[in-house]
Coordinates of C-alpha atoms (C1' of nucleotides) in Angstrom, one line a residue:
Chain A
M25 CA 0.0 0.0 0.0
S26 CA 1.4 3.3 -1.1
L27 CA 1.1 6.4 1.0
S28 CA -0.3 8.4 -1.9
G29 CA -3.9 9.3 -1.1
I30 CA -3.5 8.5 2.6
F31 CA -0.8 10.8 3.7
P32 CA 0.4 13.4 1.3
I33 CA 4.0 12.7 2.1
D34 CA 5.3 14.2 -1.1
R35 CA 3.2 17.3 -0.6
W36 CA 4.6 17.6 2.9
N37 CA 8.0 17.4 1.5
F38 CA 9.5 14.6 3.6
T39 CA 11.0 12.6 0.8
T40 CA 13.7 13.1 -1.8
Q41 CA 14.1 11.6 -5.2
S42 CA 16.7 9.0 -6.2
I43 CA 19.4 10.8 -8.0
L44 CA 19.3 8.1 -10.7
N45 CA 16.0 9.4 -11.8
I46 CA 17.5 12.7 -12.8
L47 CA 20.4 11.1 -14.7
S48 CA 20.3 10.3 -18.4
E49 CA 21.8 7.0 -19.5
E50 CA 24.9 8.7 -21.0
D51 CA 25.5 10.8 -17.9
Y52 CA 25.1 7.7 -15.8
Q53 CA 27.7 5.7 -17.8
L54 CA 30.1 8.7 -17.7
L55 CA 29.6 9.0 -14.0
I56 CA 30.3 5.4 -13.1
A57 CA 33.1 5.0 -15.7
S58 CA 35.9 4.7 -13.2
Q59 CA 33.7 3.2 -10.5
S60 CA 35.0 1.1 -7.6
E61 CA 32.3 -0.6 -5.7
Q62 CA 32.9 -1.3 -2.1
R63 CA 31.0 -3.2 0.6
Y64 CA 30.4 -1.8 4.0
Q65 CA 29.3 -3.7 7.1
K66 CA 26.7 -2.3 9.5
G67 CA 28.3 0.5 11.4
D68 CA 31.2 1.0 9.0
V69 CA 32.1 4.7 8.5
I70 CA 32.1 6.0 5.0
F71 CA 33.4 9.4 5.7
R72 CA 33.9 11.5 8.8
E73 CA 32.9 15.1 9.6
G74 CA 35.8 17.5 8.8
A75 CA 37.5 15.3 6.2
V76 CA 38.2 16.7 2.8
P77 CA 36.0 15.0 0.2
A78 CA 37.8 13.2 -2.7
G79 CA 34.6 12.3 -4.5
I80 CA 31.0 11.2 -4.0
F81 CA 29.2 8.0 -3.3
L82 CA 26.3 6.3 -5.0
V83 CA 24.3 3.9 -2.8
R84 CA 24.0 0.7 -4.8
S85 CA 22.3 -1.1 -2.0
G86 CA 21.6 -0.8 1.7
K87 CA 21.0 2.3 3.8
I88 CA 23.4 5.0 4.9
K89 CA 22.9 7.5 7.8
K90 CA 24.3 11.0 7.7
Y91 CA 24.8 12.4 11.2
K92 CA 26.6 14.9 13.4
V93 CA 28.1 14.1 16.7
D94 CA 27.8 16.4 19.6
H95 CA 30.4 17.8 22.0
I96 CA 29.1 15.2 24.5
G97 CA 29.0 12.4 22.0
K98 CA 25.2 12.6 21.2
E99 CA 24.4 11.8 17.7
Q100 CA 21.9 13.6 15.5
I101 CA 20.9 11.8 12.3
I102 CA 20.3 14.3 9.6
Y103 CA 19.3 12.0 6.8
V104 CA 18.9 8.4 5.8
A105 CA 20.0 7.7 2.3
N106 CA 18.5 4.8 0.4
Q107 CA 19.5 2.8 -2.6
G108 CA 19.9 5.0 -5.7
E109 CA 20.9 8.1 -3.8
L110 CA 24.1 10.1 -4.0
I111 CA 25.9 11.1 -0.8
G112 CA 28.7 13.5 -0.1
Y113 CA 28.0 15.7 -3.2
H114 CA 27.0 18.8 -1.2
A115 CA 30.5 19.1 0.2
V116 CA 32.1 18.5 -3.2
L117 CA 29.9 21.1 -4.9
A118 CA 30.3 23.6 -2.1
E119 CA 34.1 22.9 -2.1
E120 CA 34.0 22.4 1.7
R121 CA 34.9 19.7 4.1
Y122 CA 32.3 17.2 5.0
P123 CA 29.9 18.9 7.5
D124 CA 28.7 15.5 8.8
S125 CA 29.7 11.9 9.0
A126 CA 28.2 8.9 7.1
S127 CA 28.0 5.3 8.1
A128 CA 26.1 2.2 7.1
L129 CA 22.8 1.5 8.9
E130 CA 22.9 -2.0 7.5
A131 CA 25.3 -4.0 5.2
S132 CA 25.5 -1.7 2.1
S133 CA 27.3 -1.5 -1.2
L134 CA 28.6 1.9 -2.4
C135 CA 30.1 3.1 -5.6
F136 CA 32.8 5.7 -5.3
I137 CA 32.9 8.4 -8.0
P138 CA 36.0 10.6 -8.0
K139 CA 35.1 14.3 -7.9
E140 CA 36.8 14.9 -11.2
D141 CA 34.4 12.6 -12.9
F142 CA 31.5 14.2 -11.2
F143 CA 32.6 17.7 -12.3
E144 CA 33.2 16.4 -15.8
V145 CA 29.6 15.3 -16.1
I146 CA 28.4 18.6 -14.7
H147 CA 30.5 20.6 -17.2
S148 CA 29.8 18.4 -20.2
S149 CA 26.0 18.0 -19.6
P150 CA 24.2 21.2 -19.2
G151 CA 21.0 19.3 -18.6
F152 CA 22.5 17.5 -15.7
S153 CA 23.4 20.6 -13.7
Q154 CA 19.9 21.9 -14.2
R155 CA 18.4 18.7 -12.9
L156 CA 20.9 18.7 -10.1
L157 CA 19.8 22.3 -9.2
K158 CA 16.2 21.0 -9.1
A159 CA 17.0 18.1 -7.0
L160 CA 19.1 20.2 -4.5
S161 CA 16.3 22.7 -4.3
H162 CA 13.9 20.0 -3.4
E163 CA 16.2 18.6 -0.8
F164 CA 16.5 22.0 0.7
T165 CA 12.7 22.1 1.1
V166 CA 12.8 18.7 2.8
L167 CA 15.4 19.9 5.3
A168 CA 13.6 23.2 6.0
N169 CA 10.5 21.1 6.7
N170 CA 12.5 19.1 9.2
I171 CA 13.6 22.2 11.0
S172 CA 10.0 23.2 11.5
V173 CA 9.2 19.6 12.7
F174 CA 11.9 20.0 15.4
G175 CA 10.7 23.4 16.4
Q176 CA 7.0 22.7 16.5
R177 CA 6.4 19.0 17.2
T178 CA 6.2 17.0 20.4
A179 CA 8.4 13.9 20.9
S180 CA 5.6 11.5 19.9
E181 CA 4.8 13.4 16.8
R182 CA 8.4 13.5 15.8
L183 CA 8.7 9.8 16.3
A184 CA 5.5 9.2 14.3
I185 CA 6.9 11.3 11.5
A186 CA 10.2 9.5 11.6
L187 CA 8.4 6.2 11.3
I188 CA 6.3 7.4 8.4
V189 CA 9.4 8.6 6.5
L190 CA 11.4 5.4 7.3
R191 CA 8.4 3.2 6.2
E192 CA 8.7 4.8 2.7
K193 CA 12.5 4.1 2.7
Y194 CA 12.1 0.5 3.8
K195 CA 9.0 -0.5 1.8
D196 CA 11.0 -1.7 -1.2
D197 CA 13.1 -4.0 0.9
G198 CA 12.1 -7.7 1.3
R199 CA 8.5 -8.5 2.1
A200 CA 6.0 -7.9 -0.6
D201 CA 3.0 -7.9 1.7
E202 CA 1.4 -5.0 3.4
E203 CA 3.4 -4.9 6.6
I204 CA 6.6 -3.0 6.4
F205 CA 9.4 -4.1 8.6
L206 CA 11.9 -1.4 9.8
N207 CA 15.3 -2.8 10.4
I208 CA 16.5 0.0 12.6
S209 CA 17.6 0.2 16.3
R210 CA 15.8 2.1 19.0
T211 CA 18.9 4.2 19.4
D212 CA 19.0 5.2 15.7
L213 CA 15.3 6.1 15.9
A214 CA 16.0 8.2 18.9
N215 CA 18.8 10.0 17.0
I216 CA 16.6 10.7 14.1
A217 CA 13.7 12.0 16.1
G218 CA 15.9 13.9 18.5
I219 CA 14.6 12.2 21.7
A220 CA 15.9 9.9 24.4
Q221 CA 16.2 6.2 23.5
E222 CA 14.1 5.2 26.6
N223 CA 11.3 7.4 25.4
V224 CA 11.4 5.8 21.9
I225 CA 10.8 2.5 23.7
R226 CA 8.0 3.9 25.8
L227 CA 6.4 5.6 22.8
L228 CA 6.7 2.4 20.6
K229 CA 4.9 0.6 23.4
E230 CA 2.0 3.2 23.2
F231 CA 1.9 2.9 19.5
K232 CA 1.7 -0.9 19.9
A233 CA -1.1 -0.6 22.3
E234 CA -3.0 1.6 19.8
G235 CA -2.5 -1.1 17.1
I236 CA -0.2 1.1 15.0
L237 CA 2.6 -1.3 15.0
E238 CA 4.0 -4.6 16.3
T239 CA 7.4 -5.4 17.6
E240 CA 9.3 -8.7 17.6
G241 CA 12.6 -8.1 19.4
R242 CA 14.3 -5.3 17.5
K243 CA 11.9 -5.7 14.5
I244 CA 9.3 -2.9 14.1
I245 CA 6.4 -3.8 11.8
I246 CA 4.1 -0.9 10.8
K247 CA 0.5 -2.3 10.8
D248 CA -1.7 0.7 10.5
I249 CA -0.3 3.6 8.6
K250 CA -3.5 5.7 8.9
L251 CA -3.4 5.6 12.7
L252 CA 0.3 6.4 12.5
V253 CA -0.5 9.5 10.4
K254 CA -3.1 10.5 12.9
R255 CA -0.5 10.2 15.6
A256 CA 1.8 12.5 13.6
N257 CA -1.0 15.0 13.7
Y258 CA -0.8 16.1 10.1
R259 CA -3.6 17.2 7.9
Chain B
M26 CA 34.6 43.7 15.6
S27 CA 34.2 40.7 13.3
L28 CA 33.6 37.2 14.4
S29 CA 36.5 35.9 12.5
G30 CA 39.1 34.6 14.9
I31 CA 36.7 34.6 17.9
F32 CA 34.0 32.3 16.8
P33 CA 34.5 30.3 13.7
I34 CA 31.0 31.0 12.5
D35 CA 31.9 30.2 8.9
R36 CA 33.6 27.0 9.8
W37 CA 30.5 26.0 11.8
N38 CA 28.3 26.7 8.8
F39 CA 25.8 29.1 10.3
T40 CA 26.0 31.7 7.6
T41 CA 25.3 31.9 3.9
Q42 CA 26.7 34.1 1.2
S43 CA 24.9 36.9 -0.5
I44 CA 23.8 35.7 -3.9
L45 CA 25.2 38.9 -5.3
N46 CA 28.7 37.7 -4.7
I47 CA 28.2 34.8 -7.0
L48 CA 26.7 36.9 -9.9
S49 CA 28.8 38.4 -12.6
E50 CA 28.0 42.0 -13.6
E51 CA 26.4 40.8 -16.9
D52 CA 24.3 38.2 -15.2
Y53 CA 23.2 40.7 -12.6
Q54 CA 22.1 43.2 -15.2
L55 CA 20.2 40.5 -17.1
L56 CA 18.6 39.3 -13.9
I57 CA 17.2 42.7 -12.9
A58 CA 16.3 43.8 -16.4
S59 CA 12.6 43.8 -15.9
Q60 CA 12.8 44.5 -12.2
S61 CA 10.0 46.1 -10.2
E62 CA 11.1 47.2 -6.8
Q63 CA 8.5 47.2 -4.1
R64 CA 8.5 48.4 -0.5
Y65 CA 7.1 46.3 2.4
Q66 CA 6.2 47.4 5.8
K67 CA 7.2 45.5 8.9
G68 CA 4.9 42.4 9.0
D69 CA 3.9 42.6 5.4
V70 CA 3.7 39.1 3.7
I71 CA 5.8 38.6 0.6
F72 CA 4.5 35.2 -0.2
R73 CA 2.5 32.5 1.5
E74 CA 3.1 28.8 2.0
G75 CA 1.3 26.8 -0.7
A76 CA 1.2 29.6 -3.3
V77 CA 2.6 29.0 -6.8
P78 CA 5.7 31.0 -7.3
A79 CA 5.8 33.5 -10.2
G80 CA 9.4 34.5 -9.7
I81 CA 12.0 35.2 -7.1
F82 CA 12.8 38.2 -4.9
L83 CA 16.1 40.0 -4.3
V84 CA 16.3 41.7 -1.0
R85 CA 17.5 45.3 -1.7
S86 CA 17.3 46.4 1.9
G87 CA 15.7 45.2 5.2
K88 CA 15.3 41.7 6.6
I89 CA 12.9 39.0 5.6
K90 CA 11.9 36.0 7.7
K91 CA 11.0 32.7 6.1
Y92 CA 8.7 30.6 8.3
K93 CA 6.2 27.8 8.6
V94 CA 3.0 28.0 10.6
D95 CA 1.8 25.1 12.6
H96 CA -1.6 23.4 12.9
I97 CA -2.0 25.3 16.1
G98 CA -0.7 28.6 14.7
K99 CA 2.8 28.4 16.1
E100 CA 5.4 29.9 13.9
Q101 CA 8.8 28.4 13.2
I102 CA 11.3 30.7 11.5
I103 CA 13.5 28.8 9.1
Y104 CA 15.7 31.6 8.0
V105 CA 16.3 35.3 8.1
A106 CA 17.3 36.7 4.7
N107 CA 19.4 39.9 4.7
Q108 CA 20.2 42.5 2.1
G109 CA 21.7 41.0 -1.0
E110 CA 20.0 37.6 -0.7
L111 CA 17.6 35.9 -3.0
I112 CA 14.4 34.4 -1.7
G113 CA 11.9 32.1 -3.2
Y114 CA 14.3 30.5 -5.7
H115 CA 14.3 27.1 -4.2
A116 CA 10.6 26.7 -5.0
V117 CA 11.1 28.1 -8.5
L118 CA 14.1 25.7 -9.2
A119 CA 12.3 22.7 -7.7
E120 CA 9.1 23.6 -9.7
E121 CA 7.1 23.4 -6.5
R122 CA 4.8 25.5 -4.5
Y123 CA 6.3 27.6 -1.7
P124 CA 7.1 25.3 1.2
D125 CA 7.1 28.3 3.6
S126 CA 5.9 31.9 3.9
A127 CA 8.0 35.0 3.9
S128 CA 7.3 38.4 5.6
A129 CA 9.2 41.5 6.4
L130 CA 10.9 41.6 9.8
E131 CA 11.4 45.4 9.3
A132 CA 10.6 47.9 6.6
S133 CA 12.2 46.3 3.5
S134 CA 12.6 46.8 -0.2
L135 CA 12.4 43.9 -2.6
C136 CA 13.0 43.5 -6.3
F137 CA 10.8 41.0 -8.0
I138 CA 12.4 38.9 -10.8
P139 CA 10.0 36.9 -13.0
K140 CA 10.9 33.3 -13.1
E141 CA 11.4 33.4 -16.9
D142 CA 14.2 36.0 -16.4
F143 CA 15.8 33.8 -13.8
F144 CA 15.7 30.7 -16.0
E145 CA 17.1 32.7 -18.9
V146 CA 20.1 33.7 -16.9
I147 CA 20.6 30.1 -15.8
H148 CA 20.4 28.8 -19.3
S149 CA 22.5 31.5 -20.9
S150 CA 25.2 31.6 -18.3
P151 CA 26.8 28.2 -17.6
G152 CA 29.0 29.7 -15.0
F153 CA 25.9 31.0 -13.1
S154 CA 24.3 27.6 -12.6
Q155 CA 27.6 26.2 -11.4
R156 CA 27.9 29.0 -8.9
L157 CA 24.3 28.5 -7.9
L158 CA 24.9 24.8 -7.3
K159 CA 27.8 25.8 -5.1
A160 CA 25.7 28.3 -3.2
L161 CA 22.8 25.9 -2.8
S162 CA 25.1 23.2 -1.5
H163 CA 26.4 25.5 1.1
E164 CA 22.9 26.5 2.1
F165 CA 22.1 22.9 2.5
T166 CA 25.0 22.5 4.9
V167 CA 23.7 25.4 6.9
L168 CA 20.3 23.9 7.2
A169 CA 21.6 20.5 8.1
N170 CA 23.7 22.1 10.8
N171 CA 20.5 23.7 12.1
I172 CA 18.8 20.4 12.4
S173 CA 21.6 19.1 14.6
V174 CA 21.3 22.3 16.7
F175 CA 17.6 21.6 17.3
G176 CA 18.2 17.9 18.1
Q177 CA 21.2 18.4 20.4
R178 CA 21.1 21.8 22.0
T179 CA 19.3 23.1 25.1
A180 CA 17.1 26.1 25.0
S181 CA 19.7 28.5 26.2
E182 CA 22.3 27.2 23.7
R183 CA 19.8 27.6 20.9
L184 CA 19.0 31.1 21.9
A185 CA 22.8 32.0 22.2
I186 CA 23.4 30.5 18.7
A187 CA 20.4 32.5 17.3
L188 CA 21.8 35.7 18.8
I189 CA 25.3 35.0 17.3
V190 CA 23.8 34.4 13.9
L191 CA 21.6 37.5 14.1
R192 CA 24.4 39.6 15.3
E193 CA 26.2 38.8 12.0
K194 CA 23.1 39.8 10.0
Y195 CA 22.5 43.0 11.9
K196 CA 26.1 44.2 12.2
D197 CA 26.1 46.1 8.9
D198 CA 23.1 48.1 9.9
G199 CA 23.4 51.6 11.4
R200 CA 25.9 52.0 14.2
A201 CA 29.6 51.9 13.4
D202 CA 30.6 51.2 17.0
E203 CA 31.3 47.9 18.6
E204 CA 27.9 47.3 20.1
I205 CA 25.4 45.6 17.8
F206 CA 21.8 46.3 18.2
L207 CA 19.3 43.6 17.2
N208 CA 16.0 45.0 16.1
I209 CA 13.9 41.9 16.7
S210 CA 11.0 41.0 19.0
R211 CA 11.2 38.4 21.7
T212 CA 8.5 36.5 19.9
D213 CA 10.5 36.3 16.7
L214 CA 13.6 35.3 18.7
A215 CA 11.4 32.6 20.3
N216 CA 10.3 31.4 16.9
I217 CA 13.8 31.2 15.6
A218 CA 15.2 29.3 18.6
G219 CA 12.1 27.1 18.9
I220 CA 11.4 28.0 22.5
A221 CA 8.6 29.8 24.4
Q222 CA 8.6 33.6 24.3
E223 CA 8.5 33.7 28.1
N224 CA 11.7 31.6 28.2
V225 CA 13.4 34.0 25.8
I226 CA 12.7 36.8 28.2
R227 CA 14.0 34.8 31.2
L228 CA 17.1 33.7 29.3
L229 CA 17.8 37.2 28.1
K230 CA 17.7 38.3 31.7
E231 CA 20.3 35.7 32.6
F232 CA 22.5 36.8 29.7
K233 CA 22.1 40.3 30.9
A234 CA 23.1 39.4 34.4
E235 CA 26.2 37.7 33.0
G236 CA 27.2 40.8 31.1
I237 CA 26.6 39.3 27.7
L238 CA 24.1 41.9 26.6
E239 CA 22.0 44.9 27.5
T240 CA 18.3 45.6 26.9
E241 CA 16.5 48.9 26.5
G242 CA 12.9 48.1 26.0
R243 CA 12.7 46.0 22.9
K244 CA 16.3 46.8 22.0
I245 CA 18.9 44.1 22.5
I246 CA 22.5 45.2 22.4
I247 CA 25.2 42.5 22.3
K248 CA 28.0 43.6 24.6
D249 CA 30.3 40.6 24.9
I250 CA 30.4 38.2 22.0
K251 CA 33.0 36.0 23.6
L252 CA 30.8 35.3 26.6
L253 CA 27.9 34.7 24.2
V254 CA 29.9 32.2 22.3
K255 CA 30.8 30.5 25.6
R256 CA 27.1 30.3 26.4
A257 CA 26.5 28.6 23.0
N258 CA 28.9 26.0 24.2
Y259 CA 30.8 25.7 20.9
R260 CA 34.5 25.0 20.5
Chain C
dA28 C1' 24.7 -24.6 21.4
dT29 C1' 26.3 -21.5 24.5
dA30 C1' 28.5 -17.7 26.5
dA31 C1' 29.3 -12.9 26.1
dA32 C1' 27.8 -8.7 24.5
dA33 C1' 24.6 -5.6 23.0
dA34 C1' 20.1 -4.0 22.7
dA35 C1' 15.6 -3.6 24.6
dC36 C1' 12.9 -2.5 28.3
dT37 C1' 11.2 -0.6 33.0
dG38 C1' 10.1 2.4 36.9
dA39 C1' 11.5 6.2 39.7
dT40 C1' 13.2 10.6 39.8
dA41 C1' 15.2 14.9 38.2
dA42 C1' 15.5 18.5 35.1
dA43 C1' 14.0 21.3 31.5
dT44 C1' 10.6 23.8 29.4
dA45 C1' 5.8 25.3 28.4
dT46 C1' 1.7 27.3 30.0
dC47 C1' -1.2 30.4 32.6
dG48 C1' -2.4 34.5 34.9
dT49 C1' -1.4 39.0 35.6
dG50 C1' 1.0 43.3 36.0
dT51 C1' 4.0 46.6 33.7
dT52 C1' 6.2 49.2 30.1
dA53 C1' 6.7 50.7 25.3
dT54 C1' 5.0 52.3 21.1
dG55 C1' 2.4 54.0 17.3
dG56 C1' -1.9 56.4 15.6
dG57 C1' -5.1 60.1 16.2
Chain D
dC25 C1' 0.2 64.4 24.1
dC26 C1' -2.7 60.8 25.2
dC27 C1' -5.0 56.7 24.6
dA28 C1' -5.2 52.0 22.9
dT29 C1' -2.8 48.3 21.8
dA30 C1' 1.0 45.4 21.6
dA31 C1' 5.1 43.8 23.6
dC32 C1' 7.6 42.8 27.6
dA33 C1' 8.1 40.8 32.1
dC34 C1' 7.6 37.6 36.0
dG35 C1' 6.1 34.1 39.3
dA36 C1' 3.6 29.8 40.0
dT37 C1' 2.4 25.6 38.3
dA38 C1' 1.8 21.9 35.0
dT39 C1' 3.7 19.2 31.6
dT40 C1' 7.0 17.1 29.0
dT41 C1' 11.1 14.9 28.5
dA42 C1' 15.7 13.3 30.1
dT43 C1' 18.4 10.8 33.2
dC44 C1' 19.6 7.1 36.2
dA45 C1' 19.9 2.5 37.8
dG46 C1' 18.8 -1.3 37.1
dT47 C1' 16.5 -6.2 34.8
dT48 C1' 15.4 -8.9 30.9
dT49 C1' 15.6 -10.3 26.3
dT50 C1' 17.8 -10.6 21.9
dT51 C1' 21.7 -10.9 19.0
dT52 C1' 26.3 -12.2 17.9
dA53 C1' 30.4 -14.6 17.9
dT54 C1' 32.8 -18.8 19.1

DNA sequence: ATAAAAAACTGATAAATATCGTGTTATGGG
DNA sequence: CCCATAACACGATATTTATCAGTTTTTTAT
């Protein structure tokens, strides 16, 4: 079951497009010409905040979290990148160091693209930079939306919103049936929603009691997306 | 006194560049060819969330807030645009409706640029879209940074950070001396930092007691930026 | 299969922050 | 200049959320 028609997730600007959708076949071939695919285990770091970027990464499979670590070691997850998305290109384009770190949420496969190759495609394909502008502008909207969520929403609303967004990201994995299984730890959920891990557990218990979801150990299975949307308090 | 050397505000990615810096003289002339400058009083709305954009706005003078309004009427300020900045171009580039509203924080003068003119410059000047990509990528970094601030910082840290950022934006106004006067209401401050207005007042009182700032009615005068930075708990 | 480690979970308490009620001071229009 | 209105201010209280100090369950590695 898609969210379209139930929760206007696109209209509310919580999702971004796979970069592959904005690439023509030629551009894509050019981009991955000197590719080197690498596998990452769950928890492996792809790049660290402050490092100088040498290129960008295309997520071939798996899920990557982008996050910033606090002065007291607290982690805030900024974004979860899914299969088909590019990561690290903002820093390359802005000619800055990485403003955040990236690591694998689950076993993932990434394709490294040297920044020279990336710039070559940008320079040689005028259409590409326009589509990139469009994609970046949309991503900007998504992030701005997130700021308002943090400023205006309660802990339970933020968790509900995080679950809705994650459900979209996880729905293409595995199971073909209605129930979508989120393979993510309580701690990562807490670091996405910006709340304490213990409260994630308590809130998940509430959601479970309301029939929104089921849990089996670490597994979270979203059962009733409509109720979840109601919990998020959107309209 | 500039922040450089005291607080590495650029390194911490809290500021964005004026778009004028990335425009060549020709591009600039082309952009404002069919300009129509308009004056806005404090509080006047420039555009509203959900509207279809017809073009972009260049801030000639004054300050514009971009914000989202809650289901219960609470306002979250996403960004304060200063003289020299463009607003509304993300929506135009993404071909979306405005994701947020914009209104004047003080009497301002804006120059409207029809979206056709904007696209013409993008298409005709390959350098421009590249510089725009760079600017957008940097803005993205700034927003991502803000998300981590909301997720990781206490109310007083968020207020201190808001004051530091605003100080940079207000320092070119009026007075040439050291003390920078922020012409912004407690409510707007609250809506930037994402805290209750009463708490802004209480925290300002604390900051005053610590010698960080002075208040004269609605006026806020930053006296000691070093202490303010210490309050923000950055390093 | 089993031990060790990690993650999930729980209840009590503390801390942070919002809300409410009310008084006071600024500020802008007539 | 004065009045009306909005903004500022402040204490008391309620609410929300985090922290702490554990126990239990699940997962991982051998």
